[in-house]
Coordinates of N, CA and C in Angstrom, one line a residue:
Chain A
M1 N 5.8 -4.8 -31.4 CA 4.9 -4.3 -30.4 C 5.7 -3.6 -29.3
S2 N 5.2 -2.4 -28.9 CA 5.9 -1.7 -27.9 C 5.8 -2.3 -26.5
A3 N 6.7 -1.9 -25.6 CA 6.6 -2.5 -24.2 C 5.3 -2.1 -23.6
D4 N 4.9 -0.9 -23.8 CA 3.6 -0.4 -23.2 C 2.4 -1.3 -23.7
A5 N 2.4 -1.6 -25.0 CA 1.3 -2.4 -25.5 C 1.4 -3.8 -24.9
L6 N 2.6 -4.3 -24.7 CA 2.7 -5.6 -24.1 C 2.2 -5.6 -22.7
E7 N 2.5 -4.6 -22.0 CA 2.1 -4.5 -20.6 C 0.6 -4.5 -20.5
L8 N -0.1 -3.7 -21.4 CA -1.5 -3.6 -21.3 C -2.2 -5.0 -21.7
L9 N -1.5 -5.8 -22.5 CA -2.1 -7.1 -22.8 C -2.0 -8.1 -21.7
S10 N -1.1 -7.8 -20.8 CA -0.8 -8.8 -19.7 C -2.0 -9.1 -18.8
G11 N -3.1 -8.4 -19.0 CA -4.3 -8.6 -18.1 C -4.8 -10.0 -18.3
E12 N -4.4 -10.7 -19.4 CA -4.9 -12.1 -19.5 C -4.3 -13.0 -18.5
W13 N -3.2 -12.6 -17.8 CA -2.6 -13.4 -16.8 C -3.0 -13.0 -15.4
L14 N -4.1 -12.2 -15.4 CA -4.7 -11.8 -14.1 C -5.8 -12.8 -13.8
D15 N -6.1 -13.0 -12.5 CA -7.2 -13.9 -12.1 C -8.5 -13.1 -12.1
E16 N -9.6 -13.7 -11.7 CA -10.9 -13.1 -11.8 C -11.0 -11.9 -10.9
R17 N -10.0 -11.7 -10.0 CA -10.1 -10.6 -9.1 C -9.0 -9.6 -9.5
G18 N -8.4 -9.8 -10.6 CA -7.4 -8.8 -11.2 C -6.0 -9.0 -10.7
R19 N -5.7 -10.1 -10.0 CA -4.4 -10.3 -9.5 C -3.6 -11.2 -10.4
I20 N -2.2 -11.1 -10.3 CA -1.4 -11.9 -11.2 C -1.5 -13.4 -10.7
R21 N -1.9 -14.3 -11.6 CA -2.1 -15.7 -11.3 C -0.7 -16.3 -10.9
P22 N -0.7 -17.2 -10.0 CA 0.5 -17.9 -9.6 C 1.2 -18.6 -10.8
D23 N 0.4 -19.1 -11.7 CA 1.0 -19.8 -12.9 C 1.1 -18.9 -14.1
A24 N 1.1 -17.6 -13.9 CA 1.1 -16.7 -15.0 C 2.4 -16.8 -15.8
C25 N 3.5 -16.9 -15.0 CA 4.8 -17.0 -15.7 C 4.9 -18.2 -16.6
T26 N 4.4 -19.4 -16.1 CA 4.5 -20.6 -16.9 C 3.7 -20.4 -18.2
D27 N 2.5 -19.9 -18.1 CA 1.7 -19.6 -19.3 C 2.4 -18.7 -20.2
A28 N 2.9 -17.6 -19.6 CA 3.5 -16.5 -20.4 C 4.8 -17.0 -21.1
E29 N 5.5 -17.9 -20.5 CA 6.8 -18.4 -21.1 C 6.5 -19.2 -22.3
S30 N 5.3 -19.8 -22.3 CA 5.0 -20.7 -23.5 C 4.3 -19.9 -24.6
D31 N 4.0 -18.6 -24.3 CA 3.3 -17.8 -25.3 C 4.3 -17.3 -26.4
Q32 N 3.7 -17.2 -27.6 CA 4.5 -16.8 -28.7 C 4.9 -15.3 -28.6
R33 N 4.2 -14.5 -27.9 CA 4.5 -13.1 -27.8 C 5.6 -12.9 -26.7
G34 N 6.7 -13.4 -26.9 CA 7.7 -13.3 -25.8 C 7.9 -11.9 -25.2
G35 N 8.4 -11.9 -24.0 CA 8.6 -10.6 -23.4 C 7.6 -10.4 -22.2
L36 N 6.4 -10.9 -22.4 CA 5.4 -10.8 -21.4 C 5.8 -11.5 -20.1
A37 N 6.4 -12.6 -20.3 CA 6.9 -13.4 -19.1 C 7.8 -12.6 -18.2
D38 N 8.7 -11.9 -18.8 CA 9.6 -11.1 -18.1 C 8.9 -9.9 -17.4
L39 N 8.0 -9.3 -18.1 CA 7.2 -8.2 -17.6 C 6.4 -8.6 -16.3
I40 N 5.7 -9.7 -16.5 CA 4.9 -10.2 -15.4 C 5.8 -10.6 -14.2
A41 N 6.9 -11.2 -14.5 CA 7.8 -11.6 -13.4 C 8.3 -10.3 -12.7
E42 N 8.6 -9.3 -13.5 CA 9.0 -8.0 -12.9 C 7.9 -7.4 -12.0
W43 N 6.7 -7.5 -12.4 CA 5.6 -7.0 -11.6 C 5.5 -7.7 -10.3
Q44 N 5.7 -9.0 -10.4 CA 5.7 -9.9 -9.2 C 6.8 -9.5 -8.2
R45 N 8.0 -9.2 -8.8 CA 9.1 -8.8 -8.0 C 8.9 -7.5 -7.3
V46 N 8.2 -6.5 -8.1 CA 7.9 -5.2 -7.5 C 7.0 -5.4 -6.3
D47 N 5.9 -6.2 -6.5 CA 4.9 -6.4 -5.5 C 5.6 -7.0 -4.2
A48 N 6.4 -8.0 -4.5 CA 7.1 -8.7 -3.4 C 8.0 -7.7 -2.6
L49 N 8.7 -6.9 -3.4 CA 9.6 -6.0 -2.7 C 8.9 -4.9 -1.9
V50 N 7.8 -4.4 -2.4 CA 7.0 -3.4 -1.7 C 6.4 -4.1 -0.5
R51 N 5.9 -5.3 -0.7 CA 5.2 -6.0 0.5 C 6.2 -6.2 1.6
S52 N 7.4 -6.7 1.3 CA 8.4 -6.9 2.3 C 8.9 -5.7 3.0
S53 N 9.0 -4.6 2.2 CA 9.4 -3.3 2.8 C 8.4 -2.7 3.7
L54 N 7.1 -3.0 3.5 CA 6.1 -2.5 4.3 C 5.6 -3.5 5.4
S55 N 6.3 -4.5 5.6 CA 5.9 -5.5 6.6 C 6.0 -4.9 8.0
L56 N 5.0 -5.3 8.7 CA 4.9 -4.8 10.1 C 5.3 -5.9 11.1
D57 N 5.8 -7.0 10.6 CA 6.1 -8.1 11.5 C 7.1 -7.7 12.6
G58 N 6.7 -7.9 13.8 CA 7.5 -7.6 15.0 C 7.6 -6.1 15.3
A59 N 7.0 -5.3 14.5 CA 7.2 -3.8 14.8 C 6.0 -3.2 15.6
V60 N 5.0 -4.0 15.8 CA 3.8 -3.4 16.5 C 3.4 -4.3 17.7
A61 N 3.2 -3.8 18.8 CA 2.6 -4.5 20.0 C 1.1 -4.4 19.9
W62 N 0.5 -5.4 19.3 CA -1.0 -5.3 19.0 C -1.8 -5.3 20.3
D63 N -1.3 -5.9 21.3 CA -2.1 -5.9 22.6 C -2.2 -4.4 23.1
C64 N -1.0 -3.7 23.0 CA -1.0 -2.3 23.4 C -1.9 -1.5 22.5
F65 N -2.0 -1.8 21.3 CA -2.8 -1.0 20.4 C -4.3 -1.2 20.8
G66 N -4.7 -2.4 21.1 CA -6.1 -2.6 21.5 C -6.4 -2.0 22.9
T67 N -5.4 -2.0 23.8 CA -5.6 -1.4 25.1 C -5.7 0.1 25.0
D68 N -4.9 0.7 24.2 CA -4.9 2.2 24.0 C -6.2 2.6 23.4
L69 N -6.7 1.7 22.4 CA -7.9 2.1 21.7 C -9.1 2.0 22.6
R70 N -9.1 1.0 23.5 CA -10.3 0.9 24.4 C -10.3 2.1 25.4
V71 N -9.1 2.6 25.8 CA -9.1 3.8 26.6 C -9.6 5.0 25.8
R72 N -9.3 5.1 24.6 CA -9.7 6.3 23.8 C -11.2 6.2 23.6
L73 N -11.8 5.0 23.4 CA -13.2 4.8 23.1 C -14.0 5.2 24.4
R74 N -13.4 5.0 25.5 CA -14.2 5.3 26.8 C -14.2 6.8 27.0
E75 N -13.3 7.5 26.4 CA -13.2 9.0 26.7 C -14.3 9.7 26.1
Chain B
M1 N -13.6 -9.9 18.1 CA -13.8 -8.4 18.2 C -13.3 -7.7 16.9
L2 N -14.0 -6.7 16.5 CA -13.7 -6.0 15.2 C -12.3 -5.5 15.2
V3 N -11.9 -4.9 16.4 CA -10.6 -4.3 16.4 C -9.5 -5.3 16.1
E4 N -9.6 -6.5 16.7 CA -8.6 -7.5 16.5 C -8.6 -8.0 15.1
R5 N -9.8 -8.0 14.5 CA -9.9 -8.5 13.1 C -9.3 -7.6 12.1
Y6 N -9.4 -6.3 12.4 CA -9.0 -5.3 11.3 C -7.8 -4.5 11.7
Q7 N -7.3 -4.6 12.9 CA -6.2 -3.6 13.3 C -5.0 -3.8 12.5
R8 N -4.6 -5.0 12.1 CA -3.3 -5.1 11.3 C -3.5 -4.5 10.0
R9 N -4.6 -4.7 9.3 CA -4.8 -4.2 8.0 C -4.9 -2.6 8.0
V10 N -5.6 -2.1 9.0 CA -5.8 -0.7 9.2 C -4.4 0.0 9.3
V11 N -3.6 -0.5 10.2 CA -2.3 0.1 10.4 C -1.3 -0.2 9.2
S12 N -1.5 -1.3 8.6 CA -0.6 -1.6 7.5 C -0.9 -0.7 6.3
V13 N -2.2 -0.5 6.0 CA -2.6 0.4 4.9 C -2.1 1.8 5.2
S14 N -2.3 2.3 6.4 CA -1.9 3.6 6.8 C -0.3 3.7 6.7
Y15 N 0.4 2.7 7.1 CA 1.8 2.7 7.1 C 2.3 2.8 5.6
G16 N 1.6 2.1 4.7 CA 2.0 2.2 3.3 C 1.8 3.5 2.7
L17 N 0.8 4.2 3.3 CA 0.4 5.5 2.7 C 1.2 6.7 3.3
V18 N 1.5 6.6 4.6 CA 2.2 7.7 5.3 C 3.7 7.4 5.5
G19 N 4.1 6.1 5.5 CA 5.5 5.8 5.6 C 6.1 5.9 7.0
S20 N 5.3 6.0 8.0 CA 5.8 6.1 9.4 C 5.0 5.2 10.3
I21 N 5.6 4.3 11.0 CA 4.9 3.4 11.8 C 4.2 4.1 13.0
H22 N 4.9 5.1 13.5 CA 4.4 5.9 14.6 C 3.1 6.6 14.2
D23 N 3.2 7.3 13.0 CA 2.0 8.0 12.5 C 0.9 7.0 12.1
A24 N 1.2 5.9 11.6 CA 0.2 4.9 11.1 C -0.5 4.3 12.3
L25 N 0.1 4.1 13.5 CA -0.5 3.7 14.7 C -1.5 4.7 15.2
E26 N -1.1 5.9 15.1 CA -2.0 7.0 15.6 C -3.2 7.2 14.7
I27 N -3.0 7.1 13.4 CA -4.1 7.2 12.4 C -5.0 6.0 12.6
G28 N -4.4 4.8 12.8 CA -5.2 3.6 13.0 C -6.1 3.7 14.2
Q29 N -5.6 4.3 15.3 CA -6.5 4.5 16.4 C -7.6 5.5 16.1
E30 N -7.3 6.5 15.4 CA -8.3 7.5 15.0 C -9.3 6.9 14.1
A31 N -8.9 6.1 13.2 CA -9.8 5.5 12.3 C -10.9 4.6 13.0
F32 N -10.4 3.9 14.0 CA -11.4 3.0 14.8 C -12.3 3.9 15.6
V33 N -11.8 5.0 16.1 CA -12.6 5.9 16.9 C -13.7 6.5 16.0
R34 N -13.3 7.0 14.9 CA -14.3 7.6 14.0 C -15.3 6.6 13.5
A35 N -14.9 5.4 13.2 CA -15.8 4.3 12.8 C -16.8 4.1 13.9
Y36 N -16.3 4.0 15.1 CA -17.2 3.7 16.3 C -18.3 4.8 16.4
K37 N -17.8 6.1 16.3 CA -18.7 7.2 16.5 C -19.7 7.4 15.3
N38 N -19.4 6.8 14.2 CA -20.3 7.0 13.0 C -20.9 5.7 12.5
L39 N -20.9 4.7 13.4 CA -21.5 3.4 12.9 C -22.9 3.5 12.3
E40 N -23.7 4.4 12.9 CA -25.0 4.5 12.4 C -25.1 4.9 10.9
S41 N -24.1 5.5 10.4 CA -24.1 5.9 9.0 C -23.7 4.8 8.1
L42 N -23.4 3.6 8.6 CA -23.0 2.5 7.8 C -24.3 1.7 7.4
A43 N -24.7 1.8 6.2 CA -26.0 1.3 5.8 C -26.0 -0.3 5.8
D44 N -24.9 -0.8 5.3 CA -24.8 -2.3 5.2 C -23.6 -2.8 6.0
E45 N -23.9 -3.4 7.1 CA -22.9 -3.8 8.1 C -21.9 -4.8 7.5
T46 N -22.3 -5.5 6.4 CA -21.4 -6.5 5.8 C -20.3 -5.7 5.0
R47 N -20.4 -4.4 4.9 CA -19.4 -3.6 4.2 C -18.6 -2.9 5.2
F48 N -18.5 -3.3 6.4 CA -17.7 -2.6 7.5 C -16.3 -2.5 7.1
G49 N -15.7 -3.6 6.6 CA -14.3 -3.6 6.2 C -13.9 -2.6 5.2
P50 N -14.5 -2.5 4.0 CA -14.2 -1.5 3.1 C -14.5 -0.1 3.6
W51 N -15.5 0.0 4.4 CA -15.9 1.3 5.0 C -14.8 1.8 5.9
L52 N -14.3 0.9 6.8 CA -13.2 1.2 7.7 C -11.9 1.5 6.9
M53 N -11.7 0.8 5.8 CA -10.5 1.1 5.0 C -10.6 2.5 4.3
K54 N -11.8 2.9 4.0 CA -12.0 4.2 3.4 C -11.7 5.3 4.4
I55 N -12.2 5.1 5.6 CA -11.9 6.1 6.7 C -10.3 6.1 6.9
T56 N -9.7 5.0 6.9 CA -8.3 4.9 7.2 C -7.5 5.6 6.0
T57 N -7.9 5.3 4.8 CA -7.3 5.9 3.6 C -7.4 7.4 3.6
N58 N -8.6 7.9 3.9 CA -8.8 9.3 3.9 C -8.0 10.0 5.0
L59 N -8.0 9.4 6.2 CA -7.2 10.0 7.3 C -5.7 10.0 6.9
S60 N -5.2 8.9 6.3 CA -3.8 8.8 5.9 C -3.4 9.8 4.9
L61 N -4.3 10.0 3.8 CA -4.0 10.9 2.8 C -4.1 12.3 3.2
N62 N -5.0 12.6 4.1 CA -5.1 14.0 4.7 C -3.9 14.3 5.5
F63 N -3.5 13.3 6.3 CA -2.3 13.5 7.1 C -1.0 13.7 6.3
R64 N -0.9 12.9 5.2 CA 0.2 13.1 4.3 C 0.2 14.5 3.6
R65 N -0.9 14.9 3.3 CA -1.1 16.2 2.6 C -0.7 17.3 3.6
D66 N -1.2 17.2 4.8 CA -0.8 18.2 5.9 C 0.6 18.2 6.2
R67 N 1.2 17.0 6.3 CA 2.7 16.9 6.6 C 3.5 17.5 5.4
A68 N 3.1 17.3 4.2 CA 3.8 17.8 3.1 C 3.7 19.4 3.1
A69 N 2.6 19.9 3.5 CA 2.4 21.3 3.6 C 3.3 21.9 4.7
A70 N 3.4 21.2 5.8 CA 4.2 21.6 6.9 C 5.7 21.5 6.6
A71 N 6.1 20.5 5.8 CA 7.5 20.3 5.4 C 8.0 21.4 4.5
R72 N 7.0 22.0 3.7 CA 7.4 23.1 2.9 C 7.7 24.3 3.7
R73 N 7.2 24.3 4.9 CA 7.5 25.5 5.8 C 8.7 25.2 6.6
V74 N 8.8 24.0 7.2 CA 10.0 23.6 8.0 C 10.6 22.3 7.5
P75 N 11.7 22.3 6.8 CA 12.3 21.1 6.3 C 12.6 20.1 7.4
V76 N 12.2 18.9 7.3 CA 12.5 17.8 8.2 C 13.7 17.0 7.7
E77 N 14.8 16.9 8.4 CA 16.0 16.3 8.0 C 16.1 14.8 8.3
L78 N 15.6 14.5 9.5 CA 15.7 13.1 10.0 C 14.4 12.5 10.3
S79 N 14.2 11.2 10.0 CA 13.1 10.5 10.4 C 13.3 9.8 11.8
D80 N 12.3 9.8 12.6 CA 12.4 9.2 13.9 C 11.8 7.8 13.9
D81 N 11.4 7.4 12.7 CA 10.7 6.1 12.6 C 11.8 5.0 12.6
P82 N 11.7 4.0 13.5 CA 12.7 3.0 13.6 C 12.7 2.1 12.4
L83 N 11.5 2.1 11.6 CA 11.5 1.2 10.4 C 11.9 2.0 9.2
H84 N 12.2 3.3 9.4 CA 12.5 4.1 8.2 C 13.7 5.0 8.5
N85 N 14.7 4.5 9.1 CA 15.8 5.4 9.4 C 17.1 4.9 8.8
G86 N 17.0 4.1 7.8 CA 18.2 3.6 7.1 C 18.8 4.6 6.2
K87 N 19.9 5.1 6.5 CA 20.6 6.1 5.6 C 21.1 5.3 4.4
H88 N 21.0 5.9 3.3 CA 21.4 5.1 2.1 C 21.9 6.1 1.0
S89 N 22.8 5.6 0.2 CA 23.2 6.3 -1.0 C 22.4 5.7 -2.2
P90 N 22.2 6.5 -3.2 CA 21.5 5.9 -4.4 C 22.3 4.7 -4.8
P91 N 21.6 3.6 -5.2 CA 22.2 2.3 -5.6 C 23.3 2.5 -6.7
G92 N 23.0 3.4 -7.6 CA 24.0 3.6 -8.7 C 25.4 4.1 -8.2
E93 N 25.4 4.7 -7.0 CA 26.7 5.2 -6.5 C 27.5 4.2 -5.7
R94 N 26.9 3.0 -5.6 CA 27.5 2.0 -4.8 C 27.5 0.7 -5.6
P95 N 28.1 0.6 -6.7 CA 28.1 -0.6 -7.5 C 28.6 -1.8 -6.7
G96 N 27.9 -2.8 -6.7 CA 28.3 -4.1 -6.1 C 28.1 -4.1 -4.6
A97 N 27.7 -3.0 -4.0 CA 27.6 -3.0 -2.5 C 26.2 -3.6 -2.1
A98 N 26.3 -4.5 -1.1 CA 25.1 -5.1 -0.6 C 24.3 -4.2 0.2
L99 N 23.0 -4.1 0.0 CA 22.2 -3.2 0.8 C 21.7 -4.0 2.0
S100 N 21.7 -3.2 3.1 CA 21.1 -3.8 4.3 C 19.6 -3.8 4.2
A101 N 18.9 -4.5 5.1 CA 17.4 -4.5 5.0 C 16.9 -3.1 5.2
S102 N 17.4 -2.4 6.2 CA 16.9 -1.0 6.4 C 17.2 -0.1 5.2
E103 N 18.3 -0.3 4.6 CA 18.6 0.6 3.4 C 17.6 0.3 2.3
L104 N 17.4 -1.0 2.1 CA 16.4 -1.4 1.0 C 15.0 -0.9 1.3
R105 N 14.6 -1.0 2.6 CA 13.3 -0.6 3.0 C 13.2 0.9 2.7
S106 N 14.3 1.7 3.0 CA 14.3 3.1 2.8 C 14.2 3.5 1.4
I107 N 14.9 2.7 0.5 CA 14.9 3.0 -0.9 C 13.5 2.7 -1.5
V108 N 12.9 1.6 -1.1 CA 11.5 1.3 -1.6 C 10.5 2.3 -1.1
Q109 N 10.6 2.7 0.2 CA 9.7 3.7 0.7 C 9.8 5.0 0.0
D110 N 11.1 5.4 -0.3 CA 11.3 6.7 -1.0 C 10.6 6.6 -2.4
A111 N 10.7 5.4 -3.0 CA 10.1 5.2 -4.4 C 8.6 5.3 -4.3
I112 N 8.0 4.6 -3.3 CA 6.6 4.7 -3.1 C 6.1 6.1 -2.9
A113 N 6.9 6.9 -2.2 CA 6.6 8.3 -1.9 C 6.5 9.1 -3.1
Q114 N 7.2 8.7 -4.2 CA 7.2 9.5 -5.4 C 6.0 9.2 -6.3
L115 N 5.2 8.2 -5.9 CA 4.0 7.9 -6.7 C 2.9 8.9 -6.4
S116 N 1.9 9.1 -7.3 CA 0.8 10.0 -6.9 C 0.0 9.3 -5.8
A117 N -0.8 10.1 -5.2 CA -1.7 9.6 -4.1 C -2.6 8.4 -4.6
A118 N -3.1 8.6 -5.8 CA -4.0 7.6 -6.4 C -3.2 6.3 -6.7
Q119 N -2.0 6.4 -7.3 CA -1.2 5.3 -7.6 C -0.8 4.5 -6.3
R120 N -0.4 5.3 -5.3 CA 0.1 4.7 -4.1 C -1.1 4.0 -3.4
T121 N -2.2 4.6 -3.3 CA -3.4 4.0 -2.7 C -3.8 2.8 -3.4
A122 N -3.9 2.8 -4.7 CA -4.4 1.6 -5.4 C -3.4 0.5 -5.2
L123 N -2.1 0.8 -5.3 CA -1.1 -0.3 -5.1 C -1.2 -0.9 -3.7
I124 N -1.3 -0.1 -2.7 CA -1.3 -0.6 -1.3 C -2.5 -1.4 -1.1
L125 N -3.7 -0.9 -1.5 CA -4.9 -1.6 -1.2 C -5.1 -2.9 -2.1
F126 N -4.7 -2.8 -3.3 CA -4.9 -3.9 -4.2 C -3.7 -4.9 -4.2
S127 N -2.5 -4.4 -4.5 CA -1.4 -5.4 -4.6 C -0.9 -5.9 -3.3
I128 N -0.9 -5.0 -2.3 CA -0.3 -5.4 -1.0 C -1.3 -6.0 -0.1
E129 N -2.4 -5.2 0.1 CA -3.4 -5.7 1.0 C -4.4 -6.7 0.3
Q130 N -4.3 -6.8 -1.0 CA -5.1 -7.8 -1.8 C -6.6 -7.6 -1.6
L131 N -7.0 -6.4 -1.5 CA -8.5 -6.2 -1.5 C -9.0 -6.3 -2.9
P132 N -10.3 -6.8 -3.1 CA -10.8 -6.9 -4.4 C -10.9 -5.5 -5.1
Q133 N -10.7 -5.5 -6.4 CA -10.7 -4.2 -7.1 C -12.0 -3.5 -6.9
R134 N -13.1 -4.2 -6.8 CA -14.4 -3.5 -6.5 C -14.4 -2.7 -5.2
D135 N -13.8 -3.3 -4.2 CA -13.7 -2.6 -2.9 C -12.7 -1.4 -3.0
V136 N -11.6 -1.6 -3.7 CA -10.6 -0.5 -3.9 C -11.3 0.6 -4.6
A137 N -12.1 0.3 -5.6 CA -12.8 1.4 -6.4 C -13.7 2.1 -5.5
Q138 N -14.4 1.4 -4.6 CA -15.3 2.0 -3.7 C -14.6 2.9 -2.7
I139 N -13.5 2.4 -2.2 CA -12.7 3.2 -1.2 C -12.2 4.5 -1.9
M140 N -11.7 4.4 -3.1 CA -11.1 5.5 -3.8 C -12.1 6.3 -4.6
C141 N -13.4 5.9 -4.5 CA -14.4 6.7 -5.3 C -14.1 6.8 -6.7
C142 N -13.7 5.7 -7.4 CA -13.4 5.7 -8.8 C -13.9 4.4 -9.4
S143 N -13.7 4.3 -10.7 CA -14.1 3.0 -11.4 C -13.1 1.9 -11.2
V144 N -13.5 0.7 -11.4 CA -12.6 -0.4 -11.4 C -11.5 -0.3 -12.4
E145 N -11.9 0.3 -13.6 CA -10.9 0.5 -14.6 C -9.8 1.5 -14.2
A146 N -10.2 2.5 -13.5 CA -9.3 3.5 -12.9 C -8.3 2.8 -11.9
V147 N -8.9 1.9 -11.1 CA -8.0 1.2 -10.2 C -6.9 0.4 -10.9
K148 N -7.4 -0.3 -12.0 CA -6.4 -1.1 -12.7 C -5.3 -0.2 -13.3
W149 N -5.8 0.9 -13.8 CA -4.8 1.9 -14.4 C -3.8 2.4 -13.4
H150 N -4.3 2.8 -12.3 CA -3.4 3.3 -11.2 C -2.4 2.2 -10.8
V151 N -2.9 1.0 -10.6 CA -2.0 -0.1 -10.2 C -0.9 -0.3 -11.3
F152 N -1.4 -0.3 -12.5 CA -0.5 -0.5 -13.6 C 0.6 0.6 -13.6
Q153 N 0.2 1.8 -13.5 CA 1.1 2.9 -13.5 C 2.1 2.9 -12.3
A154 N 1.5 2.5 -11.2 CA 2.4 2.4 -10.0 C 3.4 1.4 -10.1
R155 N 3.0 0.2 -10.6 CA 4.0 -0.9 -10.8 C 5.1 -0.5 -11.9
R156 N 4.6 0.2 -12.9 CA 5.6 0.6 -13.9 C 6.6 1.6 -13.4
K157 N 6.1 2.6 -12.7 CA 7.0 3.6 -12.1 C 8.0 2.9 -11.1
L158 N 7.4 2.1 -10.2 CA 8.3 1.4 -9.2 C 9.4 0.5 -9.9
R159 N 8.9 -0.1 -11.0 CA 9.9 -1.0 -11.7 C 11.1 -0.2 -12.2
E160 N 10.7 1.0 -12.7 CA 11.8 1.9 -13.2 C 12.7 2.4 -12.1
M161 N 12.0 2.9 -11.0 CA 12.8 3.5 -9.9 C 13.6 2.5 -9.1
L162 N 13.1 1.2 -9.1 CA 13.8 0.2 -8.3 C 14.6 -0.8 -9.1
R163 N 14.8 -0.4 -10.3 CA 15.5 -1.3 -11.3 C 16.8 -1.9 -10.7
D164 N 17.5 -1.0 -10.0 CA 18.8 -1.4 -9.4 C 18.7 -2.5 -8.3
V165 N 17.6 -2.5 -7.7 CA 17.4 -3.4 -6.5 C 16.5 -4.6 -6.8
L166 N 15.9 -4.6 -7.9 CA 14.9 -5.7 -8.3 C 15.7 -7.0 -8.6

């Protein structure tokens, strides 16, 4: 089975909202179609890397954002 | 207040799409202003969140398109974004070298920038902001199946581009 086909099959490890289930790796590791566990784990690493790289923690003064917005809305 | 409830998500989505915190803040302000001015066009107030995200997404993609057009006329060499100013070499040229947080951030954002607009939008809204696929489909004006496909393609491309840092 090709890697592409394996990736398309991995939807069974998504939850009802289409996200990767927290226990997906455990299930996948016990599955006979090996390889999916690694793929799903890689997807989770990709998501985590993107999420951390786009984190706004400490980068925005939200009070100022709200204050500036109120000024603009009054204009 | 609606602003306090949604401001972080609005700016975060825009930041993911335009790659500059300064521009994302400006777009975020504009998104709230436009929402405020067009509230009467929102038929179902329970859908305010997705509606605001659609405004934010459209503003961000338009900004990105305009910036790309401007860059073709005048090349921009340096970013003034404090979150995106990490100079870096391609990972393959620095075997064994540890990447700083800013270098890693820069590499990831460069990779995200290489995704198509649809792939980038679907990834940011679904995987990062964790909006339901139904809402992402509404925001992107496409089917849920298309959202799944765009997310799948985005993850696959990023996995390839970021293989050295994963």
